[in-house]
Structure formats: C-alpha cells, structure tokens
C-alpha cells in the first residue's frame, strides 16, 4: 500500500510537471501613433510637419506570473515622473504592476522630450509648451494604455522562441576619440563633416544586431530587435521623423507582415559619425544597412520550443549617485532667472528634477527579461556601450541583449574611467550621475544575470 501511494505521488508530480511544461506562453502586440501635432515642441524645435510618423509600440507577455509589458517609443527620452506615469498606465491596462513594465525611447532627435517633473518646474515659472507638451504626451500614454487593454483579448499562443543576430556594417562608430594624453581629443558626433575625424578608427562598438522572435508553430507573431547606436542621420529640421532605425524597422515590418519592435541598445557613446557626413541622402543609406542587418538576423534565426515556464522577470531597484556638479541653489537661481534663455532654464529644470529625486532616495529599476536562453537587460539613460559588452561577457552561454534609454532622468551614463577622460558625454552638460554609477549598475547586472 505504501509503495502504491508512493508511486501515485510520483505519478501526480510527473503529470503536474508535464502540465506546467505544456502551459502555453501568450503574447499580445500593440501600436499607436506618437507623432506630435503641428506647433508642439520637439526636443529642439517646434513641429512644423511630419516626414515619417512616430510610433509607440510593444508587447504584453502572458505566462505563469503577472503580465510583462515591453514598450518602445520614437521619442528622444521619457524621464522622471513621466517615465513612472507611463509605466503605471501600461501596468494598469495589462493587469500587472509597474515594476514589470519597461518603457524605452529610441532617442530620435526630431522627436519630443517627455519629462513631467521638469515641466512642472517650468510651468511654475510661466514657461509652458515651449519645451514640453505634457498634454500631448499624456494623450499618447492614454492611447497606448487603451491599446494594451484591447490587445489582451487578441493575445496569441507562443510555441517557439527564435534567436538570431547579424553584424550591421558601416553604421556604428565610437564617438569618443582619445588623444595621446588619454583624454578625449575629438567627439565624433552622429553627423561628422570633418573627413580627418571620420577617417579615424571605428573604436569600441557592439556591431551585432540581436533579434528575438516569438512564433505560433510556423507562424511568426512578433520580432524584437536590439542595436546600439545614436539614431540620428541629421536633425533640427522641425519635421518629426523616426530617422534611420525607425525607417529600417518599418520597412522590415512591411516586408514580412510581422509586427516589429525595435530598441536602442547602449548607444550613449556610439553614433554613425564615421560613416555619415550629414548629407541628407545618408539617412536612407543608413536605414538600408540596418534593415539589411535585420534581414540577416531573421535569416540566421534558430527556433526552440518555449512555454510559460520559460518566461521570467526580475527587477532590482538601485540608487544612482548624482553628479557632484549639481548644486540645488544654483539650479533654482537659473530656473528663476527671467533674463536667462529658455533653454538654460529648461536645462536647470531637468537637472533640478533629477537632483531632488536623488535626494529623496528614489530608485531606478534595472530589469531583466528571461525568455528561454535569452536575457534582455532593461537599462536607464544614455548608457555607454561598455555596459552592453560587459553584460554579454558575464554570460557568454546565453543570448544577452540590452535596451537602454529607459528612464531618461540621469542623462548620459559613462563608465568610471570615462569621466576623467573628458568629452561631451561625461561633461556636466550631459551626465547627471557620478563615476560611481558603474559599480552600482555592474553589480545589478551581475545579480540579474546570475546562474
């Protein structure tokens, strides 16, 4: 009798294990327009027209735990309270919690900047709708939340995970060129008219575009791609556009009929400057090269069965150290100085919003999506590519991708060694965190990528 009961228990355990293994993973896709109306401020200029519509798109993953939402938007950045509000709205729509939602910008420059915290500070000084259009931004957030809720009823089962990658040729190059003294001698911006600087070596980059696809049997349901570079070919046109990564993404979606979500990787110190002198025809050239990389990653994809038990999510809240140059009294003085330029006052508002957030003890979530053998790290700010390369080196046995440009509050995030090297990206005008940020983020990545 005891032997029979023992066999029964084992049998039930096997049945339960098989049941869990056969539980299907589901995914829902959503997409809404995120193009600003005429007259609405973009990052640098008011909107005069539209060349290529901006989008907000993403997926909802439904497994054994609460749903997970991944969202990518064609804006320069979503910072501070705006990032929190965006996550909360999508979480409510998906029936999950905000710490299981990733919102990331692609960082195009002829596109809006969204920061409700800084906008409140500016509005208190009578500066309204000159830097931010929070009314429009909240409309996009509301549309995205509605799209998420509607997508849930159309969620499709996922039976297979596809993983592929390919090298993107002649797009990415390192922006920071060091001189003989070990300091930044040139910053090779995303459009570089100087042939001497363009001719210098590519430098440290991650040339690989990574693709994760989800399949229902032999039918592809959605493709997600990750590639690290600043996405500008040229800008300051007043014409909203998704620039070359958005063009490549949309072209691939049209060609395949598969929803395509693209994320910018750790491209803070990466741009197309070596290959781009700013000529307008180069936008299409760069788009073609990225699209070609996407097509080859798709062709190189290998598939493996996947179920809900292969889906996981972990979030680590971290406190990023504020940059030592941030002085609250000076920032307030600049913000309140009516003789100062609006751009100067807006910069002070950005910095002040971040500093006060740090002083309050607020944290930023560093997230990691688990999908079978794939890991996707979701990171804040304009992250240096060294973080992406370090993450991949931590787990060479896994398929590790990275989406940066999450919470845009900290601005550029360099490595510890980069700050004393100088250069724009680690200057007080660009980076709002201290060199100690590398230790904080590295520890979080190690924790999230542990075996």
PDB file of C-alpha atoms in Angstrom, residues 91-262:
ATOM      1  CA  UNK A  91       0.648  48.261 -15.951  1.00  0.00           C
ATOM      2  CA  UNK A  92      -2.943  49.085 -15.036  1.00  0.00           C
ATOM      3  CA  UNK A  93      -4.085  48.341 -18.569  1.00  0.00           C
ATOM      4  CA  UNK A  94      -2.278  44.991 -18.621  1.00  0.00           C
ATOM      5  CA  UNK A  95      -3.339  43.925 -15.131  1.00  0.00           C
ATOM      6  CA  UNK A  96       0.194  43.913 -13.775  1.00  0.00           C
ATOM      7  CA  UNK A  97       2.498  46.067 -11.667  1.00  0.00           C
ATOM      8  CA  UNK A  98       4.688  48.951 -12.812  1.00  0.00           C
ATOM      9  CA  UNK A  99       7.873  47.084 -11.916  1.00  0.00           C
ATOM     10  CA  UNK A 100       7.007  44.580 -14.672  1.00  0.00           C
ATOM     11  CA  UNK A 101       6.803  47.259 -17.374  1.00  0.00           C
ATOM     12  CA  UNK A 102       9.694  48.538 -19.492  1.00  0.00           C
ATOM     13  CA  UNK A 103       9.315  51.831 -21.372  1.00  0.00           C
ATOM     14  CA  UNK A 104      12.209  52.773 -23.652  1.00  0.00           C
ATOM     15  CA  UNK A 105      12.810  55.558 -26.149  1.00  0.00           C
ATOM     16  CA  UNK A 106      14.661  55.139 -29.427  1.00  0.00           C
ATOM     17  CA  UNK A 107      16.196  58.613 -28.933  1.00  0.00           C
ATOM     18  CA  UNK A 108      15.446  60.215 -32.292  1.00  0.00           C
ATOM     19  CA  UNK A 109      16.167  63.971 -32.137  1.00  0.00           C
ATOM     20  CA  UNK A 110      13.396  65.343 -34.350  1.00  0.00           C
ATOM     21  CA  UNK A 111      11.003  63.961 -31.761  1.00  0.00           C
ATOM     22  CA  UNK A 112       9.510  65.014 -28.391  1.00  0.00           C
ATOM     23  CA  UNK A 113      11.182  65.025 -24.997  1.00  0.00           C
ATOM     24  CA  UNK A 114       8.881  63.958 -22.160  1.00  0.00           C
ATOM     25  CA  UNK A 115       9.516  64.906 -18.508  1.00  0.00           C
ATOM     26  CA  UNK A 116       6.546  65.797 -16.309  1.00  0.00           C
ATOM     27  CA  UNK A 117       8.811  66.640 -13.355  1.00  0.00           C
ATOM     28  CA  UNK A 118      10.810  69.267 -15.244  1.00  0.00           C
ATOM     29  CA  UNK A 119       7.680  70.562 -16.959  1.00  0.00           C
ATOM     30  CA  UNK A 120       6.043  71.296 -13.598  1.00  0.00           C
ATOM     31  CA  UNK A 121       9.087  73.310 -12.560  1.00  0.00           C
ATOM     32  CA  UNK A 122       8.977  75.295 -15.791  1.00  0.00           C
ATOM     33  CA  UNK A 123       5.218  75.818 -15.629  1.00  0.00           C
ATOM     34  CA  UNK A 124       5.617  77.356 -12.167  1.00  0.00           C
ATOM     35  CA  UNK A 125       7.835  79.966 -13.872  1.00  0.00           C
ATOM     36  CA  UNK A 126       5.279  80.646 -16.595  1.00  0.00           C
ATOM     37  CA  UNK A 127       7.158  78.606 -19.230  1.00  0.00           C
ATOM     38  CA  UNK A 128       4.551  76.393 -20.823  1.00  0.00           C
ATOM     39  CA  UNK A 129       4.561  74.320 -24.015  1.00  0.00           C
ATOM     40  CA  UNK A 130       7.903  75.761 -25.100  1.00  0.00           C
ATOM     41  CA  UNK A 131       9.974  72.740 -24.100  1.00  0.00           C
ATOM     42  CA  UNK A 132       7.433  70.039 -23.263  1.00  0.00           C
ATOM     43  CA  UNK A 133       3.888  69.270 -24.339  1.00  0.00           C
ATOM     44  CA  UNK A 134       2.697  67.203 -21.417  1.00  0.00           C
ATOM     45  CA  UNK A 135      -0.919  67.294 -22.566  1.00  0.00           C
ATOM     46  CA  UNK A 136       0.035  65.630 -25.830  1.00  0.00           C
ATOM     47  CA  UNK A 137       2.330  63.176 -24.024  1.00  0.00           C
ATOM     48  CA  UNK A 138      -0.449  62.096 -21.687  1.00  0.00           C
ATOM     49  CA  UNK A 139      -2.727  61.589 -24.676  1.00  0.00           C
ATOM     50  CA  UNK A 140      -0.169  59.196 -26.165  1.00  0.00           C
ATOM     51  CA  UNK A 141       0.173  57.383 -22.844  1.00  0.00           C
ATOM     52  CA  UNK A 142      -3.610  57.043 -22.629  1.00  0.00           C
ATOM     53  CA  UNK A 143      -3.802  55.749 -26.213  1.00  0.00           C
ATOM     54  CA  UNK A 144      -1.050  53.235 -25.500  1.00  0.00           C
ATOM     55  CA  UNK A 145      -2.810  52.027 -22.360  1.00  0.00           C
ATOM     56  CA  UNK A 146      -6.065  51.583 -24.271  1.00  0.00           C
ATOM     57  CA  UNK A 147      -4.203  49.667 -26.985  1.00  0.00           C
ATOM     58  CA  UNK A 148      -2.647  47.386 -24.364  1.00  0.00           C
ATOM     59  CA  UNK A 149      -6.027  46.618 -22.807  1.00  0.00           C
ATOM     60  CA  UNK A 150      -7.561  45.884 -26.210  1.00  0.00           C
ATOM     61  CA  UNK A 151      -4.621  43.733 -27.273  1.00  0.00           C
ATOM     62  CA  UNK A 152      -5.028  41.334 -24.362  1.00  0.00           C
ATOM     63  CA  UNK A 153      -8.149  39.789 -25.876  1.00  0.00           C
ATOM     64  CA  UNK A 154      -6.194  39.107 -29.060  1.00  0.00           C
ATOM     65  CA  UNK A 155      -3.173  37.503 -27.395  1.00  0.00           C
ATOM     66  CA  UNK A 156      -1.762  34.630 -29.390  1.00  0.00           C
ATOM     67  CA  UNK A 157      -0.094  31.466 -28.126  1.00  0.00           C
ATOM     68  CA  UNK A 158       3.667  31.196 -28.500  1.00  0.00           C
ATOM     69  CA  UNK A 159       5.145  27.766 -29.060  1.00  0.00           C
ATOM     70  CA  UNK A 160       8.679  28.674 -30.157  1.00  0.00           C
ATOM     71  CA  UNK A 161      11.362  31.224 -29.395  1.00  0.00           C
ATOM     72  CA  UNK A 162      13.536  32.446 -32.240  1.00  0.00           C
ATOM     73  CA  UNK A 163      17.021  33.856 -31.647  1.00  0.00           C
ATOM     74  CA  UNK A 164      19.212  35.389 -34.334  1.00  0.00           C
ATOM     75  CA  UNK A 165      21.882  38.013 -34.796  1.00  0.00           C
ATOM     76  CA  UNK A 166      23.864  39.648 -37.553  1.00  0.00           C
ATOM     77  CA  UNK A 167      26.577  42.252 -37.899  1.00  0.00           C
ATOM     78  CA  UNK A 168      25.423  45.663 -39.069  1.00  0.00           C
ATOM     79  CA  UNK A 169      28.052  47.068 -41.383  1.00  0.00           C
ATOM     80  CA  UNK A 170      29.167  50.700 -41.591  1.00  0.00           C
ATOM     81  CA  UNK A 171      26.687  52.239 -39.146  1.00  0.00           C
ATOM     82  CA  UNK A 172      28.058  52.300 -35.596  1.00  0.00           C
ATOM     83  CA  UNK A 173      31.275  54.049 -34.559  1.00  0.00           C
ATOM     84  CA  UNK A 174      32.561  55.277 -31.226  1.00  0.00           C
ATOM     85  CA  UNK A 175      32.048  58.991 -30.673  1.00  0.00           C
ATOM     86  CA  UNK A 176      34.923  59.458 -28.236  1.00  0.00           C
ATOM     87  CA  UNK A 177      38.358  59.615 -29.861  1.00  0.00           C
ATOM     88  CA  UNK A 178      41.211  59.809 -27.375  1.00  0.00           C
ATOM     89  CA  UNK A 179      44.413  61.761 -27.914  1.00  0.00           C
ATOM     90  CA  UNK A 180      47.974  60.781 -26.909  1.00  0.00           C
ATOM     91  CA  UNK A 181      47.327  62.041 -23.368  1.00  0.00           C
ATOM     92  CA  UNK A 182      44.428  59.638 -22.856  1.00  0.00           C
ATOM     93  CA  UNK A 183      41.881  62.459 -22.914  1.00  0.00           C
ATOM     94  CA  UNK A 184      39.061  62.895 -25.417  1.00  0.00           C
ATOM     95  CA  UNK A 185      40.590  64.773 -28.338  1.00  0.00           C
ATOM     96  CA  UNK A 186      37.583  64.653 -30.666  1.00  0.00           C
ATOM     97  CA  UNK A 187      33.900  63.881 -30.233  1.00  0.00           C
ATOM     98  CA  UNK A 188      32.766  62.285 -33.481  1.00  0.00           C
ATOM     99  CA  UNK A 189      29.119  63.227 -33.400  1.00  0.00           C
ATOM    100  CA  UNK A 190      26.433  61.359 -35.331  1.00  0.00           C
ATOM    101  CA  UNK A 191      26.968  63.659 -38.307  1.00  0.00           C
ATOM    102  CA  UNK A 192      30.672  64.397 -38.755  1.00  0.00           C
ATOM    103  CA  UNK A 193      31.629  66.731 -41.612  1.00  0.00           C
ATOM    104  CA  UNK A 194      35.383  66.578 -40.882  1.00  0.00           C
ATOM    105  CA  UNK A 195      36.962  63.884 -43.120  1.00  0.00           C
ATOM    106  CA  UNK A 196      40.002  63.621 -40.852  1.00  0.00           C
ATOM    107  CA  UNK A 197      37.843  62.649 -37.860  1.00  0.00           C
ATOM    108  CA  UNK A 198      35.673  60.348 -39.952  1.00  0.00           C
ATOM    109  CA  UNK A 199      38.807  58.517 -41.102  1.00  0.00           C
ATOM    110  CA  UNK A 200      39.808  57.604 -37.560  1.00  0.00           C
ATOM    111  CA  UNK A 201      39.208  54.025 -36.325  1.00  0.00           C
ATOM    112  CA  UNK A 202      35.724  52.748 -35.548  1.00  0.00           C
ATOM    113  CA  UNK A 203      36.655  52.270 -31.892  1.00  0.00           C
ATOM    114  CA  UNK A 204      34.748  50.235 -29.313  1.00  0.00           C
ATOM    115  CA  UNK A 205      31.258  49.278 -30.519  1.00  0.00           C
ATOM    116  CA  UNK A 206      28.918  46.299 -30.480  1.00  0.00           C
ATOM    117  CA  UNK A 207      28.441  45.606 -34.194  1.00  0.00           C
ATOM    118  CA  UNK A 208      25.802  42.933 -33.667  1.00  0.00           C
ATOM    119  CA  UNK A 209      22.076  43.428 -34.062  1.00  0.00           C
ATOM    120  CA  UNK A 210      20.199  40.898 -31.963  1.00  0.00           C
ATOM    121  CA  UNK A 211      16.728  39.623 -32.796  1.00  0.00           C
ATOM    122  CA  UNK A 212      14.221  37.795 -30.629  1.00  0.00           C
ATOM    123  CA  UNK A 213      11.137  36.427 -32.367  1.00  0.00           C
ATOM    124  CA  UNK A 214       8.094  34.652 -30.999  1.00  0.00           C
ATOM    125  CA  UNK A 215       6.310  32.022 -33.072  1.00  0.00           C
ATOM    126  CA  UNK A 216       2.999  30.182 -33.061  1.00  0.00           C
ATOM    127  CA  UNK A 217       4.072  26.976 -34.726  1.00  0.00           C
ATOM    128  CA  UNK A 218       5.488  28.010 -38.104  1.00  0.00           C
ATOM    129  CA  UNK A 219       3.857  31.451 -37.971  1.00  0.00           C
ATOM    130  CA  UNK A 220       5.932  34.382 -36.670  1.00  0.00           C
ATOM    131  CA  UNK A 221       3.947  36.544 -34.248  1.00  0.00           C
ATOM    132  CA  UNK A 222       6.386  39.366 -33.421  1.00  0.00           C
ATOM    133  CA  UNK A 223      10.034  40.327 -33.828  1.00  0.00           C
ATOM    134  CA  UNK A 224      12.090  42.404 -31.383  1.00  0.00           C
ATOM    135  CA  UNK A 225      15.480  43.829 -32.333  1.00  0.00           C
ATOM    136  CA  UNK A 226      18.271  45.461 -30.329  1.00  0.00           C
ATOM    137  CA  UNK A 227      21.107  47.539 -31.743  1.00  0.00           C
ATOM    138  CA  UNK A 228      23.344  50.105 -30.055  1.00  0.00           C
ATOM    139  CA  UNK A 229      23.795  53.460 -31.738  1.00  0.00           C
ATOM    140  CA  UNK A 230      22.589  57.036 -31.639  1.00  0.00           C
ATOM    141  CA  UNK A 231      19.834  57.046 -34.273  1.00  0.00           C
ATOM    142  CA  UNK A 232      20.458  60.420 -35.937  1.00  0.00           C
ATOM    143  CA  UNK A 233      21.445  60.986 -39.556  1.00  0.00           C
ATOM    144  CA  UNK A 234      20.648  64.721 -39.392  1.00  0.00           C
ATOM    145  CA  UNK A 235      18.130  66.739 -37.377  1.00  0.00           C
ATOM    146  CA  UNK A 236      16.939  70.213 -36.342  1.00  0.00           C
ATOM    147  CA  UNK A 237      14.542  70.187 -39.297  1.00  0.00           C
ATOM    148  CA  UNK A 238      11.310  70.792 -37.384  1.00  0.00           C
ATOM    149  CA  UNK A 239       9.933  67.753 -39.214  1.00  0.00           C
ATOM    150  CA  UNK A 240       9.071  64.799 -36.998  1.00  0.00           C
ATOM    151  CA  UNK A 241      10.688  61.593 -38.177  1.00  0.00           C
ATOM    152  CA  UNK A 242      11.750  58.202 -36.851  1.00  0.00           C
ATOM    153  CA  UNK A 243      15.170  58.501 -38.539  1.00  0.00           C
ATOM    154  CA  UNK A 244      17.088  55.533 -39.901  1.00  0.00           C
ATOM    155  CA  UNK A 245      16.378  52.879 -37.209  1.00  0.00           C
ATOM    156  CA  UNK A 246      12.652  53.618 -37.409  1.00  0.00           C
ATOM    157  CA  UNK A 247      12.753  53.522 -41.192  1.00  0.00           C
ATOM    158  CA  UNK A 248      14.555  50.163 -41.129  1.00  0.00           C
ATOM    159  CA  UNK A 249      12.110  48.744 -38.577  1.00  0.00           C
ATOM    160  CA  UNK A 250       9.044  49.868 -40.513  1.00  0.00           C
ATOM    161  CA  UNK A 251      10.448  48.566 -43.785  1.00  0.00           C
ATOM    162  CA  UNK A 252      11.030  45.135 -42.283  1.00  0.00           C
ATOM    163  CA  UNK A 253       7.525  45.096 -40.819  1.00  0.00           C
ATOM    164  CA  UNK A 254       6.064  45.916 -44.243  1.00  0.00           C
ATOM    165  CA  UNK A 255       8.200  43.295 -45.984  1.00  0.00           C
ATOM    166  CA  UNK A 256       7.465  40.467 -43.531  1.00  0.00           C
ATOM    167  CA  UNK A 257       3.991  41.382 -42.309  1.00  0.00           C
ATOM    168  CA  UNK A 258       5.267  40.678 -38.788  1.00  0.00           C
ATOM    169  CA  UNK A 259       4.942  43.335 -36.040  1.00  0.00           C
ATOM    170  CA  UNK A 260       8.430  44.643 -35.352  1.00  0.00           C
ATOM    171  CA  UNK A 261       9.539  46.340 -32.124  1.00  0.00           C
ATOM    172  CA  UNK A 262      12.997  47.923 -32.134  1.00  0.00           C
TER     173      UNK A 262
END
